[in-house]
């Protein structure tokens, strides 16, 4: 039988996933499980969603042939430019979709684990180590206090079922576009390789969604090694994690022997999470994806390399995907699509302050 890498009717991906939520959220999560597919598959939703993606986000995002990097790495490298979206990353694809869903469900209050100054009321997290993981816990706490009117917009392919599936579907617009863009450019709608960075797993899920069952396509994901996945300063959850439950789902998490969550460490704020979405835990375990651990210095170098060779400053998260190129052996005819998940304007200081870190890989 063919493997199923998508969610099953119980909310699981193999042994991972599920919905482990406190009693008080049970109804909320159950209502969402019942409501999400009929709503997001309705013609009315699709029309509203795609209109916003086009006119507000600026989709489709270009698929750019990176000529110099292609020559350098001996392959045909195409960059999927999620960095050119409004707000500078892929997350908006999911945010817009979930807001429309929340409205359809009659919810009047939105919470999220991060917030910007667009009119949102921002509550700084003061619990735990004040990390992204603590912010997720705080958001869930707030949700428990306002289950009836509140919709929690989960930002990545994590959280209780149906969030991982919902977020993957919202981001699947990325691979939907890759298909026709490749057809247009090379007369074939699939690449030999797909490459993306992985934190919670949403840009990766969107990049691979329409190719998951296509064995002609190799999938390579880059997680944040920090100082090295064998050290205590890492966010390489697929390398280092063990099965546990975090933020409502069973997944690979970095934890101590008592099951207490260990803090993640990486130079990249967007990858700084001690878990990884259940879809990716399952695919990695079954060998469908190859997951590389990319250390801080390698990512810094990757960021400079793309900047110097193609004039594109990637987000430090996306620079992890660029750094994966060095670790792969391509044939000159290999078509490689790499998702640049975000732009690097926010990271210019990090690049400048850490330039020396990457010196051993070459000059820039
Ligand atoms: C948040 C973020 C990521 C990591 O999140 P995923 O859900 O794994 O995609 C990657 N790149 C950028 C630019 C981000 O903002």
mmCIF file of C-alpha atoms and ligand atoms in Angstrom:
data_model
loop_
_atom_site.group_PDB
_atom_site.id
_atom_site.type_symbol
_atom_site.label_atom_id
_atom_site.label_comp_id
_atom_site.label_asym_id
_atom_site.label_seq_id
_atom_site.Cartn_x
_atom_site.Cartn_y
_atom_site.Cartn_z
ATOM 1 C CA UNK A 1 0.000 0.000 0.000
ATOM 2 C CA UNK A 2 1.161 3.517 -0.740
ATOM 3 C CA UNK A 3 2.211 5.588 2.256
ATOM 4 C CA UNK A 4 -0.184 8.327 3.231
ATOM 5 C CA UNK A 5 1.769 11.378 4.296
ATOM 6 C CA UNK A 6 -1.341 13.499 4.847
ATOM 7 C CA UNK A 7 -3.425 13.544 7.972
ATOM 8 C CA UNK A 8 -5.722 10.581 8.667
ATOM 9 C CA UNK A 9 -9.313 10.831 9.880
ATOM 10 C CA UNK A 10 -8.137 10.642 13.492
ATOM 11 C CA UNK A 11 -5.836 13.620 13.095
ATOM 12 C CA UNK A 12 -2.605 11.618 12.943
ATOM 13 C CA UNK A 13 0.397 11.409 10.654
ATOM 14 C CA UNK A 14 1.651 7.926 11.415
ATOM 15 C CA UNK A 15 2.308 8.001 15.140
ATOM 16 C CA UNK A 16 2.459 11.818 15.314
ATOM 17 C CA UNK A 17 -0.197 14.515 15.635
ATOM 18 C CA UNK A 18 -3.555 14.172 17.370
ATOM 19 C CA UNK A 19 -5.275 16.761 19.544
ATOM 20 C CA UNK A 20 -4.093 16.716 23.138
ATOM 21 C CA UNK A 21 -5.970 19.666 24.567
ATOM 22 C CA UNK A 22 -7.327 20.596 27.968
ATOM 23 C CA UNK A 23 -10.995 19.780 28.585
ATOM 24 C CA UNK A 24 -11.991 23.428 28.298
ATOM 25 C CA UNK A 25 -10.764 23.640 24.699
ATOM 26 C CA UNK A 26 -12.260 20.357 23.599
ATOM 27 C CA UNK A 27 -15.421 21.877 22.107
ATOM 28 C CA UNK A 28 -13.529 24.633 20.340
ATOM 29 C CA UNK A 29 -11.063 22.274 18.735
ATOM 30 C CA UNK A 30 -13.777 19.789 17.862
ATOM 31 C CA UNK A 31 -15.897 22.524 16.233
ATOM 32 C CA UNK A 32 -12.887 23.574 14.191
ATOM 33 C CA UNK A 33 -12.220 19.977 13.131
ATOM 34 C CA UNK A 34 -15.789 19.747 11.844
ATOM 35 C CA UNK A 35 -15.880 23.173 10.233
ATOM 36 C CA UNK A 36 -12.559 23.767 8.499
ATOM 37 C CA UNK A 37 -12.762 21.591 5.386
ATOM 38 C CA UNK A 38 -16.297 22.493 4.278
ATOM 39 C CA UNK A 39 -15.454 26.173 4.733
ATOM 40 C CA UNK A 40 -12.036 26.317 3.079
ATOM 41 C CA UNK A 41 -13.189 24.156 0.180
ATOM 42 C CA UNK A 42 -16.261 26.299 -0.501
ATOM 43 C CA UNK A 43 -16.289 28.428 -3.634
ATOM 44 C CA UNK A 44 -17.051 31.529 -1.591
ATOM 45 C CA UNK A 45 -14.003 31.074 0.659
ATOM 46 C CA UNK A 46 -11.695 30.270 -2.242
ATOM 47 C CA UNK A 47 -12.773 33.374 -4.100
ATOM 48 C CA UNK A 48 -12.197 35.670 -1.110
ATOM 49 C CA UNK A 49 -8.896 33.994 -0.190
ATOM 50 C CA UNK A 50 -7.440 34.052 -3.682
ATOM 51 C CA UNK A 51 -8.520 37.644 -4.253
ATOM 52 C CA UNK A 52 -6.570 38.687 -1.147
ATOM 53 C CA UNK A 53 -3.571 36.565 -2.097
ATOM 54 C CA UNK A 54 -3.489 38.286 -5.461
ATOM 55 C CA UNK A 55 -4.210 41.904 -4.599
ATOM 56 C CA UNK A 56 -3.020 42.181 -1.002
ATOM 57 C CA UNK A 57 -0.164 39.669 -0.730
ATOM 58 C CA UNK A 58 1.014 40.109 -4.333
ATOM 59 C CA UNK A 59 0.813 36.483 -5.459
ATOM 60 C CA UNK A 60 1.848 34.568 -7.416
ATOM 61 C CA UNK A 61 5.349 34.906 -6.026
ATOM 62 C CA UNK A 62 7.967 34.616 -8.786
ATOM 63 C CA UNK A 63 9.950 31.478 -9.534
ATOM 64 C CA UNK A 64 13.377 32.891 -10.355
ATOM 65 C CA UNK A 65 16.159 31.078 -12.212
ATOM 66 C CA UNK A 66 19.322 31.794 -10.208
ATOM 67 C CA UNK A 67 21.910 31.651 -12.979
ATOM 68 C CA UNK A 68 25.083 32.299 -11.016
ATOM 69 C CA UNK A 69 24.165 29.994 -8.142
ATOM 70 C CA UNK A 70 23.199 27.330 -10.693
ATOM 71 C CA UNK A 71 26.654 27.504 -12.269
ATOM 72 C CA UNK A 72 28.273 27.445 -8.838
ATOM 73 C CA UNK A 73 26.400 24.369 -7.649
ATOM 74 C CA UNK A 74 26.208 22.558 -10.993
ATOM 75 C CA UNK A 75 22.417 22.343 -11.214
ATOM 76 C CA UNK A 76 19.388 24.275 -12.470
ATOM 77 C CA UNK A 77 18.433 26.286 -9.401
ATOM 78 C CA UNK A 78 15.102 28.074 -9.176
ATOM 79 C CA UNK A 79 14.178 30.231 -6.177
ATOM 80 C CA UNK A 80 10.556 30.395 -5.030
ATOM 81 C CA UNK A 81 10.379 33.997 -3.889
ATOM 82 C CA UNK A 82 8.150 34.025 -0.793
ATOM 83 C CA UNK A 83 10.372 36.898 0.377
ATOM 84 C CA UNK A 84 8.540 39.109 -2.121
ATOM 85 C CA UNK A 85 5.164 38.698 -0.414
ATOM 86 C CA UNK A 86 3.665 41.647 1.418
ATOM 87 C CA UNK A 87 5.163 41.600 4.955
ATOM 88 C CA UNK A 88 8.197 39.756 3.579
ATOM 89 C CA UNK A 89 7.566 36.070 4.227
ATOM 90 C CA UNK A 90 5.273 33.111 3.633
ATOM 91 C CA UNK A 91 3.394 33.377 6.930
ATOM 92 C CA UNK A 92 0.827 35.784 5.487
ATOM 93 C CA UNK A 93 -0.593 33.007 3.234
ATOM 94 C CA UNK A 94 -1.733 31.177 6.345
ATOM 95 C CA UNK A 95 -2.683 34.202 8.428
ATOM 96 C CA UNK A 96 -5.098 35.544 5.807
ATOM 97 C CA UNK A 97 -6.685 32.146 5.331
ATOM 98 C CA UNK A 98 -7.226 31.572 9.043
ATOM 99 C CA UNK A 99 -8.693 35.047 9.582
ATOM 100 C CA UNK A 100 -11.236 34.395 6.824
ATOM 101 C CA UNK A 101 -12.022 31.025 8.435
ATOM 102 C CA UNK A 102 -12.444 32.635 11.866
ATOM 103 C CA UNK A 103 -14.877 35.171 10.415
ATOM 104 C CA UNK A 104 -16.874 32.423 8.722
ATOM 105 C CA UNK A 105 -17.077 30.626 12.065
ATOM 106 C CA UNK A 106 -18.476 33.734 13.730
ATOM 107 C CA UNK A 107 -15.446 34.322 15.960
ATOM 108 C CA UNK A 108 -14.894 37.931 16.983
ATOM 109 C CA UNK A 109 -11.524 37.810 18.721
ATOM 110 C CA UNK A 110 -8.198 36.662 17.266
ATOM 111 C CA UNK A 111 -5.091 35.580 19.154
ATOM 112 C CA UNK A 112 -1.688 34.575 17.818
ATOM 113 C CA UNK A 113 1.662 33.701 19.305
ATOM 114 C CA UNK A 114 3.326 36.685 17.710
ATOM 115 C CA UNK A 115 1.897 40.077 16.959
ATOM 116 C CA UNK A 116 2.849 43.188 15.064
ATOM 117 C CA UNK A 117 1.908 46.815 15.488
ATOM 118 C CA UNK A 118 -0.991 46.684 13.063
ATOM 119 C CA UNK A 119 -3.528 47.433 15.723
ATOM 120 C CA UNK A 120 -3.013 44.204 17.636
ATOM 121 C CA UNK A 121 -2.837 44.386 21.397
ATOM 122 C CA UNK A 122 0.591 42.915 22.184
ATOM 123 C CA UNK A 123 1.130 41.141 25.505
ATOM 124 C CA UNK A 124 4.835 40.533 26.112
ATOM 125 C CA UNK A 125 5.374 37.033 27.487
ATOM 126 C CA UNK A 126 6.958 37.010 30.923
ATOM 127 C CA UNK A 127 6.724 33.316 31.672
ATOM 128 C CA UNK A 128 9.322 30.591 31.126
ATOM 129 C CA UNK A 129 12.305 31.769 29.110
ATOM 130 C CA UNK A 130 10.224 34.295 27.169
ATOM 131 C CA UNK A 131 10.756 32.381 23.919
ATOM 132 C CA UNK A 132 8.452 31.532 20.991
ATOM 133 C CA UNK A 133 7.552 28.293 22.760
ATOM 134 C CA UNK A 134 6.475 30.229 25.877
ATOM 135 C CA UNK A 135 4.442 32.589 23.686
ATOM 136 C CA UNK A 136 2.587 29.568 22.248
ATOM 137 C CA UNK A 137 1.826 28.366 25.771
ATOM 138 C CA UNK A 138 0.555 31.840 26.727
ATOM 139 C CA UNK A 139 -1.659 32.018 23.628
ATOM 140 C CA UNK A 140 -3.170 28.642 24.539
ATOM 141 C CA UNK A 141 -3.719 29.903 28.089
ATOM 142 C CA UNK A 142 -5.589 32.946 26.767
ATOM 143 C CA UNK A 143 -7.618 30.705 24.476
ATOM 144 C CA UNK A 144 -8.666 28.600 27.477
ATOM 145 C CA UNK A 145 -10.038 31.766 29.100
ATOM 146 C CA UNK A 146 -12.055 32.814 26.009
ATOM 147 C CA UNK A 147 -12.930 29.635 24.128
ATOM 148 C CA UNK A 148 -16.326 30.760 22.821
ATOM 149 C CA UNK A 149 -15.472 33.942 20.927
ATOM 150 C CA UNK A 150 -11.767 33.484 20.233
ATOM 151 C CA UNK A 151 -9.937 31.984 17.270
ATOM 152 C CA UNK A 152 -6.290 31.037 17.790
ATOM 153 C CA UNK A 153 -4.334 31.579 14.585
ATOM 154 C CA UNK A 154 -1.516 29.059 14.825
ATOM 155 C CA UNK A 155 1.439 30.264 12.778
ATOM 156 C CA UNK A 156 2.972 26.976 11.677
ATOM 157 C CA UNK A 157 2.127 23.322 10.980
ATOM 158 C CA UNK A 158 1.853 22.554 14.671
ATOM 159 C CA UNK A 159 -0.742 22.551 17.412
ATOM 160 C CA UNK A 160 -3.672 20.156 17.851
ATOM 161 C CA UNK A 161 -5.452 18.618 14.851
ATOM 162 C CA UNK A 162 -6.693 20.199 12.566
ATOM 163 C CA UNK A 163 -4.088 22.993 12.706
ATOM 164 C CA UNK A 164 -1.179 21.147 11.052
ATOM 165 C CA UNK A 165 -3.433 20.174 8.137
ATOM 166 C CA UNK A 166 -5.128 23.560 7.991
ATOM 167 C CA UNK A 167 -1.804 25.428 7.882
ATOM 168 C CA UNK A 168 -0.331 23.018 5.308
ATOM 169 C CA UNK A 169 -3.376 23.576 3.066
ATOM 170 C CA UNK A 170 -3.093 27.360 3.420
ATOM 171 C CA UNK A 171 0.575 27.243 2.466
ATOM 172 C CA UNK A 172 0.015 24.737 -0.344
ATOM 173 C CA UNK A 173 -0.480 27.681 -2.688
ATOM 174 C CA UNK A 174 3.342 27.666 -2.857
ATOM 175 C CA UNK A 175 3.626 24.259 -4.538
ATOM 176 C CA UNK A 176 0.459 24.851 -6.556
ATOM 177 C CA UNK A 177 2.281 27.791 -8.153
ATOM 178 C CA UNK A 178 5.597 25.924 -8.477
ATOM 179 C CA UNK A 179 3.784 23.324 -10.617
ATOM 180 C CA UNK A 180 2.534 25.683 -13.295
ATOM 181 C CA UNK A 181 5.568 27.938 -13.090
ATOM 182 C CA UNK A 182 7.905 24.999 -13.788
ATOM 183 C CA UNK A 183 5.641 23.805 -16.596
ATOM 184 C CA UNK A 184 5.862 27.276 -18.098
ATOM 185 C CA UNK A 185 9.640 27.528 -17.706
ATOM 186 C CA UNK A 186 10.936 24.010 -18.415
ATOM 187 C CA UNK A 187 7.934 22.197 -19.886
ATOM 188 C CA UNK A 188 7.707 19.793 -16.945
ATOM 189 C CA UNK A 189 5.724 20.399 -13.779
ATOM 190 C CA UNK A 190 8.034 18.795 -11.224
ATOM 191 C CA UNK A 191 11.613 19.379 -10.039
ATOM 192 C CA UNK A 192 14.233 16.788 -9.083
ATOM 193 C CA UNK A 193 14.758 18.445 -5.713
ATOM 194 C CA UNK A 194 12.715 20.621 -3.397
ATOM 195 C CA UNK A 195 14.604 22.411 -0.635
ATOM 196 C CA UNK A 196 13.191 24.452 2.278
ATOM 197 C CA UNK A 197 14.105 25.414 5.804
ATOM 198 C CA UNK A 198 12.065 23.959 8.634
ATOM 199 C CA UNK A 199 11.063 25.386 11.993
ATOM 200 C CA UNK A 200 7.486 24.363 12.786
ATOM 201 C CA UNK A 201 7.285 23.283 9.162
ATOM 202 C CA UNK A 202 4.850 25.574 7.341
ATOM 203 C CA UNK A 203 6.953 26.891 4.454
ATOM 204 C CA UNK A 204 8.312 23.374 3.991
ATOM 205 C CA UNK A 205 4.797 21.892 3.983
ATOM 206 C CA UNK A 206 3.642 24.482 1.435
ATOM 207 C CA UNK A 207 6.661 23.859 -0.795
ATOM 208 C CA UNK A 208 6.197 20.071 -0.892
ATOM 209 C CA UNK A 209 2.408 19.762 -0.602
ATOM 210 C CA UNK A 210 1.600 18.837 -4.202
ATOM 211 C CA UNK A 211 4.703 16.641 -4.542
ATOM 212 C CA UNK A 212 4.511 14.630 -1.349
ATOM 213 C CA UNK A 213 3.415 11.448 -3.147
ATOM 214 C CA UNK A 214 5.576 12.050 -6.225
ATOM 215 C CA UNK A 215 8.620 9.855 -5.683
ATOM 216 C CA UNK A 216 10.451 11.489 -8.603
ATOM 217 C CA UNK A 217 10.916 14.527 -6.364
ATOM 218 C CA UNK A 218 13.550 14.407 -3.630
ATOM 219 C CA UNK A 219 12.764 16.537 -0.598
ATOM 220 C CA UNK A 220 15.556 18.102 1.465
ATOM 221 C CA UNK A 221 14.762 20.128 4.584
ATOM 222 C CA UNK A 222 17.177 22.274 6.589
ATOM 223 C CA UNK A 223 16.669 22.548 10.325
ATOM 224 C CA UNK A 224 18.563 24.889 12.623
ATOM 225 C CA UNK A 225 21.618 23.219 14.113
ATOM 226 C CA UNK A 226 22.655 26.251 16.184
ATOM 227 C CA UNK A 227 26.131 25.359 17.436
ATOM 228 C CA UNK A 228 25.651 21.772 16.230
ATOM 229 C CA UNK A 229 22.881 19.239 16.773
ATOM 230 C CA UNK A 230 25.079 17.139 19.071
ATOM 231 C CA UNK A 231 25.556 20.138 21.412
ATOM 232 C CA UNK A 232 23.112 21.592 23.933
ATOM 233 C CA UNK A 233 22.809 24.730 21.809
ATOM 234 C CA UNK A 234 20.609 23.575 18.982
ATOM 235 C CA UNK A 235 17.109 23.711 17.508
ATOM 236 C CA UNK A 236 17.608 20.600 15.319
ATOM 237 C CA UNK A 237 14.525 18.842 16.653
ATOM 238 C CA UNK A 238 14.350 16.083 14.040
ATOM 239 C CA UNK A 239 17.978 15.139 14.743
ATOM 240 C CA UNK A 240 17.837 15.499 18.474
ATOM 241 C CA UNK A 241 14.211 15.243 19.590
ATOM 242 C CA UNK A 242 12.281 12.325 21.033
ATOM 243 C CA UNK A 243 8.552 11.684 20.929
ATOM 244 C CA UNK A 244 6.567 13.839 23.309
ATOM 245 C CA UNK A 245 3.560 16.127 23.476
ATOM 246 C CA UNK A 246 3.895 19.860 23.062
ATOM 247 C CA UNK A 247 1.238 22.487 22.342
ATOM 248 C CA UNK A 248 -1.482 19.959 21.710
ATOM 249 C CA UNK A 249 0.232 17.410 19.469
ATOM 250 C CA UNK A 250 2.488 14.402 19.613
ATOM 251 C CA UNK A 251 5.711 15.184 17.834
ATOM 252 C CA UNK A 252 9.478 15.160 18.149
ATOM 253 C CA UNK A 253 10.467 17.552 20.915
ATOM 254 C CA UNK A 254 13.669 18.388 22.689
ATOM 255 C CA UNK A 255 13.101 17.332 26.278
ATOM 256 C CA UNK A 256 15.006 16.097 29.288
ATOM 257 C CA UNK A 257 14.525 12.688 30.930
ATOM 258 C CA UNK A 258 11.617 14.064 32.949
ATOM 259 C CA UNK A 259 9.847 15.269 29.827
ATOM 260 C CA UNK A 260 10.545 18.922 30.578
ATOM 261 C CA UNK A 261 10.949 20.892 27.353
ATOM 262 C CA UNK A 262 14.497 22.030 26.650
ATOM 263 C CA UNK A 263 15.049 25.491 25.270
ATOM 264 C CA UNK A 264 15.904 25.660 21.577
ATOM 265 C CA UNK A 265 18.976 27.551 20.446
ATOM 266 C CA UNK A 266 19.692 29.061 17.025
ATOM 267 C CA UNK A 267 20.730 32.390 15.551
ATOM 268 C CA UNK A 268 17.373 32.435 13.773
ATOM 269 C CA UNK A 269 14.296 33.578 15.723
ATOM 270 C CA UNK A 270 11.905 31.926 13.274
ATOM 271 C CA UNK A 271 13.426 28.457 13.750
ATOM 272 C CA UNK A 272 13.796 28.789 17.517
ATOM 273 C CA UNK A 273 11.216 26.196 18.568
ATOM 274 C CA UNK A 274 11.868 22.949 20.483
ATOM 275 C CA UNK A 275 9.315 20.933 18.461
ATOM 276 C CA UNK A 276 8.488 20.326 14.803
ATOM 277 C CA UNK A 277 5.135 19.690 13.163
ATOM 278 C CA UNK A 278 3.782 16.109 13.101
ATOM 279 C CA UNK A 279 3.593 15.844 9.310
ATOM 280 C CA UNK A 280 7.338 16.383 9.129
ATOM 281 C CA UNK A 281 8.115 14.049 12.028
ATOM 282 C CA UNK A 282 6.344 11.283 10.150
ATOM 283 C CA UNK A 283 7.882 12.016 6.733
ATOM 284 C CA UNK A 284 11.379 12.180 8.202
ATOM 285 C CA UNK A 285 10.857 8.944 10.118
ATOM 286 C CA UNK A 286 9.578 7.144 6.996
ATOM 287 C CA UNK A 287 12.542 8.423 4.984
ATOM 288 C CA UNK A 288 10.450 10.518 2.581
ATOM 289 C CA UNK A 289 12.439 13.640 3.477
ATOM 290 C CA UNK A 290 16.144 14.112 4.020
ATOM 291 C CA UNK A 291 16.669 16.482 6.930
ATOM 292 C CA UNK A 292 19.985 18.313 7.262
ATOM 293 C CA UNK A 293 21.127 20.162 10.345
ATOM 294 C CA UNK A 294 22.587 23.525 9.345
ATOM 295 C CA UNK A 295 24.639 25.379 11.929
ATOM 296 C CA UNK A 296 24.600 29.122 12.571
ATOM 297 C CA UNK A 297 27.906 29.747 10.783
ATOM 298 C CA UNK A 298 26.809 27.805 7.709
ATOM 299 C CA UNK A 299 23.554 29.776 7.560
ATOM 300 C CA UNK A 300 25.366 33.108 7.875
ATOM 301 C CA UNK A 301 27.591 32.071 4.984
ATOM 302 C CA UNK A 302 24.587 30.967 2.944
ATOM 303 C CA UNK A 303 22.961 34.352 3.497
ATOM 304 C CA UNK A 304 26.041 36.214 2.269
ATOM 305 C CA UNK A 305 26.412 33.875 -0.663
ATOM 306 C CA UNK A 306 22.897 34.488 -2.001
ATOM 307 C CA UNK A 307 23.291 38.200 -1.391
ATOM 308 C CA UNK A 308 26.589 38.416 -3.279
ATOM 309 C CA UNK A 309 25.739 36.057 -6.111
ATOM 310 C CA UNK A 310 22.113 36.932 -6.800
ATOM 311 C CA UNK A 311 21.492 40.259 -5.037
ATOM 312 C CA UNK A 312 18.860 38.699 -2.796
ATOM 313 C CA UNK A 313 19.210 39.083 0.981
ATOM 314 C CA UNK A 314 17.386 36.087 2.462
ATOM 315 C CA UNK A 315 15.915 35.858 5.948
ATOM 316 C CA UNK A 316 18.362 34.064 8.233
ATOM 317 C CA UNK A 317 15.793 31.228 8.375
ATOM 318 C CA UNK A 318 15.857 30.861 4.586
ATOM 319 C CA UNK A 319 19.679 31.064 4.614
ATOM 320 C CA UNK A 320 19.621 27.632 6.263
ATOM 321 C CA UNK A 321 18.028 26.255 3.083
ATOM 322 C CA UNK A 322 20.665 27.977 0.928
ATOM 323 C CA UNK A 323 23.400 26.380 3.055
ATOM 324 C CA UNK A 324 21.957 22.937 2.329
ATOM 325 C CA UNK A 325 23.068 23.313 -1.336
ATOM 326 C CA UNK A 326 26.693 22.846 -0.289
ATOM 327 C CA UNK A 327 25.867 19.432 1.177
ATOM 328 C CA UNK A 328 24.183 17.932 -1.868
ATOM 329 C CA UNK A 329 25.639 16.397 -5.017
ATOM 330 C CA UNK A 330 23.723 17.460 -8.072
ATOM 331 C CA UNK A 331 23.827 16.402 -11.693
ATOM 332 C CA UNK A 332 24.032 19.384 -14.078
ATOM 333 C CA UNK A 333 20.538 18.589 -15.397
ATOM 334 C CA UNK A 334 18.941 18.435 -11.929
ATOM 335 C CA UNK A 335 16.139 20.948 -11.500
ATOM 336 C CA UNK A 336 16.202 22.284 -7.948
ATOM 337 C CA UNK A 337 13.495 24.490 -6.447
ATOM 338 C CA UNK A 338 14.474 26.197 -3.207
ATOM 339 C CA UNK A 339 11.995 28.287 -1.254
ATOM 340 C CA UNK A 340 13.294 31.616 0.001
ATOM 341 C CA UNK A 341 10.785 31.801 2.836
ATOM 342 C CA UNK A 342 11.459 35.410 3.774
ATOM 343 C CA UNK A 343 13.503 38.518 3.135
ATOM 344 C CA UNK A 344 16.532 39.442 5.184
ATOM 345 C CA UNK A 345 16.018 43.141 5.921
ATOM 346 C CA UNK A 346 15.217 42.186 9.521
ATOM 347 C CA UNK A 347 18.494 40.238 9.740
ATOM 348 C CA UNK A 348 21.007 42.677 8.255
ATOM 349 C CA UNK A 349 22.402 43.438 11.706
ATOM 350 C CA UNK A 350 22.746 39.725 12.485
ATOM 351 C CA UNK A 351 24.604 39.179 9.203
ATOM 352 C CA UNK A 352 26.938 42.111 9.844
ATOM 353 C CA UNK A 353 27.609 41.232 13.488
ATOM 354 C CA UNK A 354 28.350 37.609 12.668
ATOM 355 C CA UNK A 355 30.291 38.004 9.445
ATOM 356 C CA UNK A 356 33.481 36.630 10.989
ATOM 357 C CA UNK A 357 31.664 33.510 12.136
ATOM 358 C CA UNK A 358 31.449 32.194 8.599
ATOM 359 C CA UNK A 359 34.979 33.148 7.504
ATOM 360 C CA UNK A 360 36.195 29.584 7.176
ATOM 361 C CA UNK A 361 33.807 28.928 4.284
ATOM 362 C CA UNK A 362 35.277 31.641 2.079
ATOM 363 C CA UNK A 363 35.524 35.377 1.601
ATOM 364 C CA UNK A 364 32.706 37.762 1.018
HETATM 365 C C1 LIG B 1 8.657 31.732 10.755
HETATM 366 C C2 LIG B 1 9.595 31.593 9.622
HETATM 367 C C3 LIG B 1 10.157 30.348 9.271
HETATM 368 C C4 LIG B 1 9.914 29.095 10.055
HETATM 369 O O1 LIG B 1 8.611 28.674 10.138
HETATM 370 P P1 LIG B 1 8.034 27.448 9.301
HETATM 371 O O2 LIG B 1 6.680 27.271 9.858
HETATM 372 O O3 LIG B 1 8.934 26.268 9.543
HETATM 373 O O4 LIG B 1 8.028 27.834 7.877
HETATM 374 C C5 LIG B 1 10.974 30.269 8.159
HETATM 375 N N1 LIG B 1 11.291 31.361 7.435
HETATM 376 C C6 LIG B 1 10.795 32.576 7.737
HETATM 377 C C7 LIG B 1 11.174 33.736 6.899
HETATM 378 C C8 LIG B 1 9.938 32.731 8.844
HETATM 379 O O5 LIG B 1 9.460 33.942 9.126
#
